C-alpha cells in the first residue's frame, strides 16, 4: 500500500516538473518535488523495514525449530544410551527398574519373567525361530515383532486373513500379541498358526517378556492408548452357550449382506458364510471390544448385544 | 388393467406359512398387496425382501419405468475409467422370475390415498394395501438460474445415472487441450454427500492421463463438504494444481449459467467452459409431492418403520425422505428398505417385527488404489433417525490401507447390487 501511494505521489511530482518546465518554476513546484522525493524515501524505508520484520520473525521460527530438533535429538540420544546400558546389563531389559513405562502398560497388562518365558516358548520353536541368525520356518521368525504390522514381514507367505488384518491396521503390540496368544482365531479367523492358545495369563506375560528382548529397545515399543482397558479375549462359557434366535439373526444378518456376499465370494470383503459358530462369535466379540481393527466392523459389532451376536451366529450356521 | 399377474412360485412354502401366521390384514380379499414405486436402491431391495421373506403370502408389484437400472454408485468410477458402463447396469429379470415380483415398466403418475390405488402413465391403476415409494430425487427448478431440464444435454447433471453419465464422460473426453471443466455443486441436502467430490477426483484422474493441462473449477455454495480433508489431501497429492474450488466466501454460491454460450457466471466473473456439469438443488421424486406426502422439499417419515408421517399405509424410502441423520445414499436406502420390508410384512401377515437398526458406509475413490470411507450406525427415536456412532478414514493413511479400502468398496458393490436385484 505504502508503495503505491509513493508511486502515485512521484507521478504527481513528475507532472509538476513538466508543468514547471512549461510555465517557469515556482516555490510550490520545488516543495512538491521535495515532498515527492521524501515520500519516495519513506516508502522505501517502510518496505525495507517490513522485510526486516519478516526476517526477524523467520529467525524466531527457525530458532524454535532448532530447539525442537535439539530436544528430539536429546530424547533420541537418551534412548540410544538407555538401549546401550540395557544391552550391556547382565539382567534382561525387562528387569530394568522403570516400572511405569516398561513393566506394565496402560492396559494393565504386564510383562512377566523372560527366563520362564523362554521355557514356555519351547513349544513354539518347532515353527518359530528367534534370536541371532533366526530365519523363517513354518512360521515367520520373531525378531523385531513388537511394533511390526501384522502380516508385513517381507518374504513370508501369510494367510489371506493375516494379510488383511495387517492392511486393516493390526500392529503387534503388547495387547494384540497377548490377545493373539490367548486365542489366535479371536484375532485372525483363518490364521495358518495352528495353535489352540495359551490360556494361562502368566504364561503369556512371561513369553511376551522373552519375545520383547529380541525387539527394538523397550522405549521404542509403542504403548497402548492410556485410556484403554485391559480387554479379555476369552468369552465366558455362559456367553458361548447362548442359543441364538435364528429369526432375529436373519433380520440382523440383512445388514451384513449389504457388503458380505451371499455366494461366499471374498472379493475385497471376507466371506462370512459357513463359518464355525464359535469362531464367528469370538471374532464378533473381538471387534466389539476393538481388539480387531476395522472401523466398519467395530461400529457394527459395538451395538450388538451378546444375544444378538448369538442370533447372527445361529442364523449363519444354518445357512448352507 | 394391463398387469399380468404371475402365478406364484413356491406355493408349498406359502401354504406352510399360512398355517402359522395369522392373517392380520383382511381389508382386501385374496393376498395382501404391496405396490413399490421405483426400482432403485430402496425400492428394489424392499420388493425383493418382501417377496422373499413372505414366501408367496404377499403379492408384490414393482413399478419402474426403465428396463435397465444404472447405479449412481460407481458411476463416477465409470467416468474415471475404472468401470465400464455395463458393469453398473442391472435388469429386473431375477426379481420377476426368481422372486415372483410383478414388474411393471411404467411411470406412477399419482396416488389415490382414499381408494388406495396408484395410477399409471400408461393408463389404469394398481390397488395396494401398503404402498412403498422410493422414487429418488428430482431437481428444484430455478436453483441454478439459466439451467433447466431442457439444458441437460448441453450441461449434464449426471446425477441420475445412465445416458447422462455417458454424455458427461464423452464431453470430458472431447475437451480441447488445456480446456476447462466447471462443476456447479449442489447445496445441502442432496444425494450422496461425497458424490460431487468423488466425481472431481475421477475427472481429474482421466484428465491427468489424457489432458494434463486442463483445469477443473468447482463453484460450491457450501462452506464445507463431506470428507473434505481427505479429498483436498488427495487432490493436492495426485492432481497438484488442477482443481480450484470456489467456496461461498468467494461467490461460489452466486452462480448463473448460459447453456447456449457455454459460460458460467460465478459472482460476476464469466468463465467460458468446455464442460459444465450442473448439479442442481434437489427434492423428493415428484410422485411424493403428487401424492401430497411432502413437507417442503422432502417426505417426512417415522424411522421406526419408514412409514410416512402423513399416511399410515405408505412407507417412503431413500433419497426422497426427511428421516433425520442418515445421508442420502444407496447404502442408506438399502438399509431403510429392510426395516420397511419387515414392518410391512409384520402389518400384513403378522410376522415378527424387531427393533429397527440402520447403518451406512460411503466409500469414495480419489485415485488409483486410493479409497476412503465414512460411515455411521443409526437408531430411530420418536423425532428422527439418530446417529449413534460413526467413523471416517484419516488423512495420511498408508497405501496398503487405502488399497484395501478401495477393494472393500468393490466387494460392497457386489454385495449391495445382489441384495437389490438378487
Ligand atoms: C454420482 C453419484 C455417486 C454415488 N455414489 C454412491 C456410493 O458410492 N454409495 C452410495 O451408497 N450411494 C451413492 N450414491 C447415491 C445413491 O445412488 C442414491 O442415494 C440411491 O440411489 C437412492 O436410492 P433411492 O431408492 O432413493 O432412489 P434411486 O436409486 O434413484 O431409485 C429411484 C427409482 O425410482 C424410479 N422412479 C422415479 N419416479 C418414478 C415414478 N413416478 N414412477 C415409477 N418409478 C419412478 C426411477 O426411475 C429410479 O429407478 C451416488 C449418487 C450419485 C449421483
CSV table of N, CA and C in Angstrom, one decimal, chain B residues 138-145 147-149 280-283 286 297:
chain,number,residue,atom,x,y,z
B,138,UNK,N,-35.7,-35.5,-7.6
B,138,UNK,CA,-35.8,-34.6,-8.8
B,138,UNK,C,-35.2,-33.3,-8.4
B,139,UNK,N,-35.1,-32.4,-9.5
B,139,UNK,CA,-34.3,-31.2,-9.2
B,139,UNK,C,-35.2,-30.0,-8.9
B,140,UNK,N,-34.8,-29.1,-8.1
B,140,UNK,CA,-35.5,-27.9,-7.7
B,140,UNK,C,-35.4,-26.9,-8.9
B,141,UNK,N,-36.5,-26.5,-9.4
B,141,UNK,CA,-36.5,-25.6,-10.6
B,141,UNK,C,-35.9,-24.3,-10.2
B,142,UNK,N,-35.1,-23.7,-11.1
B,142,UNK,CA,-34.6,-22.4,-10.9
B,142,UNK,C,-33.4,-22.3,-9.9
B,143,UNK,N,-33.0,-23.4,-9.4
B,143,UNK,CA,-31.9,-23.3,-8.3
B,143,UNK,C,-30.6,-22.9,-9.0
B,144,UNK,N,-30.4,-23.2,-10.2
B,144,UNK,CA,-29.2,-22.6,-10.9
B,144,UNK,C,-29.8,-21.8,-12.1
B,145,UNK,N,-29.9,-20.5,-11.9
B,145,UNK,CA,-30.5,-19.6,-13.0
B,145,UNK,C,-29.9,-19.9,-14.3
B,147,UNK,N,-30.4,-22.6,-16.0
B,147,UNK,CA,-30.4,-24.1,-16.3
B,147,UNK,C,-31.8,-24.6,-16.0
B,148,UNK,N,-32.3,-25.4,-16.9
B,148,UNK,CA,-33.5,-26.3,-16.6
B,148,UNK,C,-33.3,-27.6,-17.3
B,149,UNK,N,-34.2,-28.5,-17.1
B,149,UNK,CA,-34.0,-29.9,-17.7
B,149,UNK,C,-33.8,-29.8,-19.2
B,280,UNK,N,-28.0,-29.5,-9.8
B,280,UNK,CA,-28.9,-28.5,-9.1
B,280,UNK,C,-29.3,-28.9,-7.7
B,281,UNK,N,-30.0,-28.0,-7.0
B,281,UNK,CA,-30.6,-28.4,-5.7
B,281,UNK,C,-31.6,-29.4,-5.9
B,282,UNK,N,-31.9,-30.2,-4.9
B,282,UNK,CA,-32.7,-31.4,-5.1
B,282,UNK,C,-33.9,-31.5,-4.1
B,283,UNK,N,-34.9,-32.3,-4.6
B,283,UNK,CA,-36.1,-32.5,-3.7
B,283,UNK,C,-36.6,-33.9,-4.0
B,286,UNK,N,-40.8,-36.5,-7.8
B,286,UNK,CA,-42.1,-35.8,-8.0
B,286,UNK,C,-43.3,-36.5,-7.5
B,297,UNK,N,-39.4,-29.7,0.7
B,297,UNK,CA,-38.9,-30.4,-0.4
B,297,UNK,C,-38.9,-32.0,-0.2
